[in-house]
mmCIF file of C-alpha atoms in Angstrom:
data_model
loop_
_atom_site.group_PDB
_atom_site.id
_atom_site.type_symbol
_atom_site.label_atom_id
_atom_site.label_comp_id
_atom_site.label_asym_id
_atom_site.label_seq_id
_atom_site.Cartn_x
_atom_site.Cartn_y
_atom_site.Cartn_z
ATOM 1 C CA MET A 1 -32.383 -23.836 0.341
ATOM 2 C CA GLY A 2 -30.319 -20.630 -0.074
ATOM 3 C CA ARG A 3 -29.738 -19.049 -3.433
ATOM 4 C CA THR A 4 -26.227 -19.265 -4.825
ATOM 5 C CA ARG A 5 -24.298 -16.119 -5.596
ATOM 6 C CA THR A 6 -24.546 -15.050 -9.203
ATOM 7 C CA PHE A 7 -22.156 -12.098 -9.088
ATOM 8 C CA ASN A 8 -18.435 -11.822 -9.747
ATOM 9 C CA SER A 9 -16.952 -11.488 -6.271
ATOM 10 C CA ASP A 10 -13.649 -9.962 -7.452
ATOM 11 C CA ALA A 11 -15.467 -7.319 -9.504
ATOM 12 C CA VAL A 12 -17.819 -6.448 -6.623
ATOM 13 C CA LEU A 13 -15.027 -6.234 -4.047
ATOM 14 C CA GLY A 14 -12.848 -4.227 -6.432
ATOM 15 C CA ALA A 15 -15.651 -1.743 -7.122
ATOM 16 C CA ALA A 16 -16.553 -1.427 -3.441
ATOM 17 C CA GLY A 17 -12.901 -1.034 -2.463
ATOM 18 C CA ASN A 18 -12.409 1.689 -5.031
ATOM 19 C CA LEU A 19 -15.454 3.561 -3.730
ATOM 20 C CA PHE A 20 -14.246 3.287 -0.128
ATOM 21 C CA ARG A 21 -10.788 4.425 -1.286
ATOM 22 C CA GLN A 22 -12.286 7.515 -2.908
ATOM 23 C CA ARG A 23 -14.786 8.531 -0.240
ATOM 24 C CA GLY A 24 -13.867 6.752 2.988
ATOM 25 C CA TYR A 25 -15.988 4.315 4.963
ATOM 26 C CA ARG A 26 -18.224 6.815 6.744
ATOM 27 C CA ASP A 27 -19.232 8.744 3.627
ATOM 28 C CA VAL A 28 -20.336 5.704 1.621
ATOM 29 C CA SER A 29 -23.951 4.580 1.899
ATOM 30 C CA ILE A 30 -25.568 1.281 0.952
ATOM 31 C CA ALA A 31 -27.199 3.126 -1.959
ATOM 32 C CA ASP A 32 -23.727 4.236 -3.124
ATOM 33 C CA LEU A 33 -22.524 0.636 -2.894
ATOM 34 C CA GLU A 34 -25.513 -0.608 -4.873
ATOM 35 C CA LYS A 35 -24.657 1.833 -7.634
ATOM 36 C CA ALA A 36 -20.931 1.045 -7.603
ATOM 37 C CA THR A 37 -21.233 -2.752 -7.441
ATOM 38 C CA GLY A 38 -24.454 -3.354 -9.353
ATOM 39 C CA LEU A 39 -25.842 -5.373 -6.437
ATOM 40 C CA VAL A 40 -29.141 -4.626 -4.739
ATOM 41 C CA SER A 41 -29.076 -4.028 -0.991
ATOM 42 C CA GLY A 42 -30.545 -7.472 -0.273
ATOM 43 C CA SER A 43 -27.656 -9.141 -2.095
ATOM 44 C CA ILE A 44 -25.137 -6.995 -0.212
ATOM 45 C CA TYR A 45 -26.671 -7.962 3.131
ATOM 46 C CA ASN A 46 -26.982 -11.644 2.172
ATOM 47 C CA ALA A 47 -23.398 -11.897 0.949
ATOM 48 C CA PHE A 48 -21.566 -9.616 3.399
ATOM 49 C CA GLY A 49 -23.910 -9.042 6.347
ATOM 50 C CA ASP A 50 -23.814 -5.247 6.234
ATOM 51 C CA LYS A 51 -21.738 -2.292 5.060
ATOM 52 C CA ALA A 52 -19.006 -3.095 7.593
ATOM 53 C CA GLY A 53 -18.798 -6.672 6.313
ATOM 54 C CA LEU A 54 -18.471 -5.499 2.741
ATOM 55 C CA PHE A 55 -15.781 -3.004 3.759
ATOM 56 C CA LYS A 56 -13.758 -5.697 5.548
ATOM 57 C CA ALA A 57 -14.043 -8.020 2.550
ATOM 58 C CA ALA A 58 -13.100 -5.222 0.125
ATOM 59 C CA LEU A 59 -10.112 -4.227 2.265
ATOM 60 C CA GLN A 60 -8.881 -7.830 2.423
ATOM 61 C CA HIS A 61 -9.321 -8.115 -1.339
ATOM 62 C CA TYR A 62 -7.296 -4.911 -1.827
ATOM 63 C CA VAL A 63 -4.537 -6.098 0.516
ATOM 64 C CA HIS A 64 -4.282 -9.488 -1.201
ATOM 65 C CA TRP A 65 -4.720 -8.547 -4.855
ATOM 66 C CA PHE A 66 -3.166 -5.081 -4.944
ATOM 67 C CA VAL A 67 -0.768 -4.478 -2.045
ATOM 68 C CA ARG A 68 0.703 -7.985 -1.887
ATOM 69 C CA GLN A 69 1.167 -8.215 -5.650
ATOM 70 C CA ARG A 70 2.895 -4.830 -5.798
ATOM 71 C CA LEU A 71 5.264 -5.770 -2.999
ATOM 72 C CA THR A 72 6.043 -9.093 -4.671
ATOM 73 C CA ALA A 73 6.735 -7.356 -7.991
ATOM 74 C CA PHE A 74 8.919 -4.550 -6.623
ATOM 75 C CA ALA A 75 10.294 -5.857 -3.326
ATOM 76 C CA GLY A 76 10.348 -9.648 -3.631
ATOM 77 C CA PRO A 77 13.162 -11.973 -2.551
ATOM 78 C CA ASP A 78 15.489 -10.937 -5.393
ATOM 79 C CA ALA A 79 14.665 -7.218 -5.391
ATOM 80 C CA THR A 80 17.402 -4.596 -5.239
ATOM 81 C CA LEU A 81 17.402 -0.958 -4.133
ATOM 82 C CA ASP A 82 16.662 -0.046 -7.747
ATOM 83 C CA ASP A 83 13.518 -2.210 -7.678
ATOM 84 C CA LEU A 84 12.458 -0.766 -4.324
ATOM 85 C CA GLU A 85 12.887 2.750 -5.695
ATOM 86 C CA LYS A 86 10.487 1.831 -8.510
ATOM 87 C CA LEU A 87 7.909 0.764 -5.883
ATOM 88 C CA PHE A 88 8.058 4.216 -4.306
ATOM 89 C CA LEU A 89 7.926 6.017 -7.649
ATOM 90 C CA SER A 90 5.010 3.847 -8.783
ATOM 91 C CA VAL A 91 2.906 5.362 -5.982
ATOM 92 C CA LEU A 92 3.041 8.574 -8.002
ATOM 93 C CA GLU A 93 1.830 6.834 -11.169
ATOM 94 C CA GLU A 94 -1.480 5.249 -12.243
ATOM 95 C CA PRO A 95 -3.560 3.870 -10.634
ATOM 96 C CA LEU A 96 -2.501 5.503 -7.328
ATOM 97 C CA SER A 97 -1.895 8.945 -8.842
ATOM 98 C CA ASP A 98 -5.625 9.612 -9.254
ATOM 99 C CA GLY A 99 -5.731 11.761 -6.112
ATOM 100 C CA TYR A 100 -7.486 9.198 -3.899
ATOM 101 C CA GLY A 101 -4.438 7.516 -2.384
ATOM 102 C CA CYS A 102 -4.367 3.984 -0.985
ATOM 103 C CA LEU A 103 -7.310 2.258 0.698
ATOM 104 C CA VAL A 104 -5.118 1.009 3.561
ATOM 105 C CA THR A 105 -3.374 4.330 4.211
ATOM 106 C CA ASN A 106 -6.704 6.142 3.984
ATOM 107 C CA SER A 107 -8.110 3.672 6.518
ATOM 108 C CA ILE A 108 -5.233 4.418 8.893
ATOM 109 C CA VAL A 109 -6.144 8.109 8.688
ATOM 110 C CA GLU A 110 -9.894 7.477 9.035
ATOM 111 C CA PHE A 111 -9.873 4.868 11.809
ATOM 112 C CA GLY A 112 -6.634 5.625 13.650
ATOM 113 C CA ASN A 113 -5.322 2.954 15.997
ATOM 114 C CA ALA A 114 -8.732 1.923 17.356
ATOM 115 C CA GLU A 115 -9.568 -1.768 17.086
ATOM 116 C CA GLY A 116 -12.242 -2.203 14.436
ATOM 117 C CA ILE A 117 -13.189 -3.215 10.928
ATOM 118 C CA ALA A 118 -9.946 -1.973 9.341
ATOM 119 C CA SER A 119 -7.507 -3.224 11.992
ATOM 120 C CA GLU A 120 -6.685 -6.575 10.399
ATOM 121 C CA GLY A 121 -6.080 -5.165 6.914
ATOM 122 C CA ILE A 122 -3.980 -2.305 8.292
ATOM 123 C CA ALA A 123 -1.851 -4.622 10.446
ATOM 124 C CA GLN A 124 -1.342 -7.053 7.554
ATOM 125 C CA THR A 125 -0.266 -4.288 5.207
ATOM 126 C CA LEU A 126 2.071 -2.568 7.652
ATOM 127 C CA GLY A 127 3.715 -5.905 8.368
ATOM 128 C CA MET A 128 4.085 -6.792 4.687
ATOM 129 C CA VAL A 129 5.504 -3.358 3.805
ATOM 130 C CA ARG A 130 7.940 -3.479 6.719
ATOM 131 C CA ASP A 131 9.125 -6.995 5.887
ATOM 132 C CA ALA A 132 9.483 -6.242 2.172
ATOM 133 C CA ILE A 133 11.480 -3.051 2.712
ATOM 134 C CA ASP A 134 13.594 -4.615 5.452
ATOM 135 C CA GLY A 135 14.363 -7.639 3.275
ATOM 136 C CA VAL A 136 15.724 -5.477 0.466
ATOM 137 C CA LEU A 137 17.747 -3.262 2.817
ATOM 138 C CA ARG A 138 19.268 -6.228 4.655
ATOM 139 C CA ARG A 139 20.426 -7.729 1.380
ATOM 140 C CA GLU A 140 21.704 -4.455 -0.005
ATOM 141 C CA LEU A 141 23.082 -2.659 3.068
ATOM 142 C CA GLY A 142 23.584 -5.373 5.659
ATOM 143 C CA PRO A 143 21.678 -5.967 8.909
ATOM 144 C CA LYS A 144 23.352 -3.193 10.921
ATOM 145 C CA ALA A 145 22.281 -0.439 8.556
ATOM 146 C CA SER A 146 18.816 -1.748 7.818
ATOM 147 C CA ASP A 147 16.804 -1.090 11.015
ATOM 148 C CA ALA A 148 16.782 2.725 11.000
ATOM 149 C CA ALA A 149 16.635 2.839 7.200
ATOM 150 C CA THR A 150 13.599 0.516 7.168
ATOM 151 C CA MET A 151 11.578 2.759 9.482
ATOM 152 C CA HIS A 152 12.674 5.818 7.518
ATOM 153 C CA LEU A 153 11.396 4.284 4.276
ATOM 154 C CA ILE A 154 8.131 3.073 5.860
ATOM 155 C CA VAL A 155 7.390 6.646 6.966
ATOM 156 C CA LEU A 156 8.369 7.954 3.530
ATOM 157 C CA TYR A 157 6.192 5.390 1.742
ATOM 158 C CA HIS A 158 3.032 6.035 3.738
ATOM 159 C CA GLY A 159 3.743 9.766 3.779
ATOM 160 C CA ILE A 160 3.751 9.830 -0.014
ATOM 161 C CA LEU A 161 0.524 7.826 -0.132
ATOM 162 C CA THR A 162 -1.075 10.332 2.259
ATOM 163 C CA LEU A 163 0.255 13.433 0.485
ATOM 164 C CA SER A 164 -0.853 12.064 -2.886
ATOM 165 C CA ARG A 165 -4.348 13.089 -1.752
ATOM 166 C CA SER A 166 -3.204 16.698 -1.332
ATOM 167 C CA ARG A 167 -1.963 19.326 -3.746
ATOM 168 C CA THR A 168 1.649 18.437 -3.004
ATOM 169 C CA SER A 169 3.659 18.294 -6.218
ATOM 170 C CA PHE A 170 4.125 14.740 -7.468
ATOM 171 C CA ASP A 171 7.311 15.850 -9.221
ATOM 172 C CA ALA A 172 8.714 17.176 -5.942
ATOM 173 C CA MET A 173 7.866 13.931 -4.148
ATOM 174 C CA ALA A 174 9.426 11.880 -6.948
ATOM 175 C CA GLN A 175 12.606 13.963 -6.705
ATOM 176 C CA MET A 176 12.702 13.378 -2.944
ATOM 177 C CA VAL A 177 12.403 9.607 -3.544
ATOM 178 C CA ARG A 178 15.264 9.684 -6.065
ATOM 179 C CA THR A 179 17.442 11.691 -3.676
ATOM 180 C CA GLU A 180 16.795 9.271 -0.817
ATOM 181 C CA PHE A 181 17.552 6.229 -2.955
ATOM 182 C CA ASP A 182 20.720 7.854 -4.295
ATOM 183 C CA ARG A 183 21.824 8.149 -0.664
ATOM 184 C CA LEU A 184 20.977 4.497 0.002
ATOM 185 C CA LYS A 185 22.788 3.369 -3.145
ATOM 186 C CA ASN A 186 25.894 5.223 -1.945
ATOM 187 C CA LEU A 187 25.635 3.335 1.337
ATOM 188 C CA ARG A 188 25.345 0.101 -0.663
ATOM 189 C CA ILE A 189 28.532 0.923 -2.560
ATOM 190 C CA ARG A 190 30.393 1.570 0.698
ATOM 191 C CA ALA A 191 28.982 -1.593 2.268
ATOM 192 C CA THR A 192 30.161 -3.767 -0.632
ATOM 193 C CA SER A 193 33.516 -2.060 -1.325
ATOM 194 C CA PRO A 194 36.573 -3.901 -0.013
ATOM 195 C CA ARG A 195 38.133 -2.071 2.901
ATOM 196 C CA ILE A 196 41.580 -0.629 2.275
ATOM 197 C CA LYS A 197 43.933 -1.639 5.036
ATOM 198 C CA PRO A 198 46.039 1.220 6.444
ATOM 199 C CA LEU A 199 49.785 1.060 5.698
#
């Protein structure tokens, strides 16, 4: 009869995910994971199979408990452009402002478009981000204006998450976000203003 798990799964997956976020998949060893999670290697192998299994579980945990919750909070069904702007600015605040970026974005950089252990989490996140941004833009700007603007904001969002790992000024990136959302808010005003009929 197998032994039941006696560890807190959320705490273990959170700790492992944070370590992978900081150092990447390839540079993390089982010994590093033991230290970060408090589990011995046997428990890691029994619960997750191997390092790849733990990474996949930690990435799914991150997508569900961090990415999804942020998108719901800032870009849910009633969100406005002002709320969406806060999502972008929040990337430059704690906990993402620690210089290690986002586990999903880092995985895109590390693994590229090859099919593998990060593919599912990356695809889920890209889809959720696209749908959340597009939903806000369709409500605020109308369907005609939303397609190009959605892709523009997706690139901006993941670009900020990538550059947050560099020495790029957070203040400069925040100013760029504000400028872009000022432009979108002007489009919103024009989209909702009644048209003046020519005399």
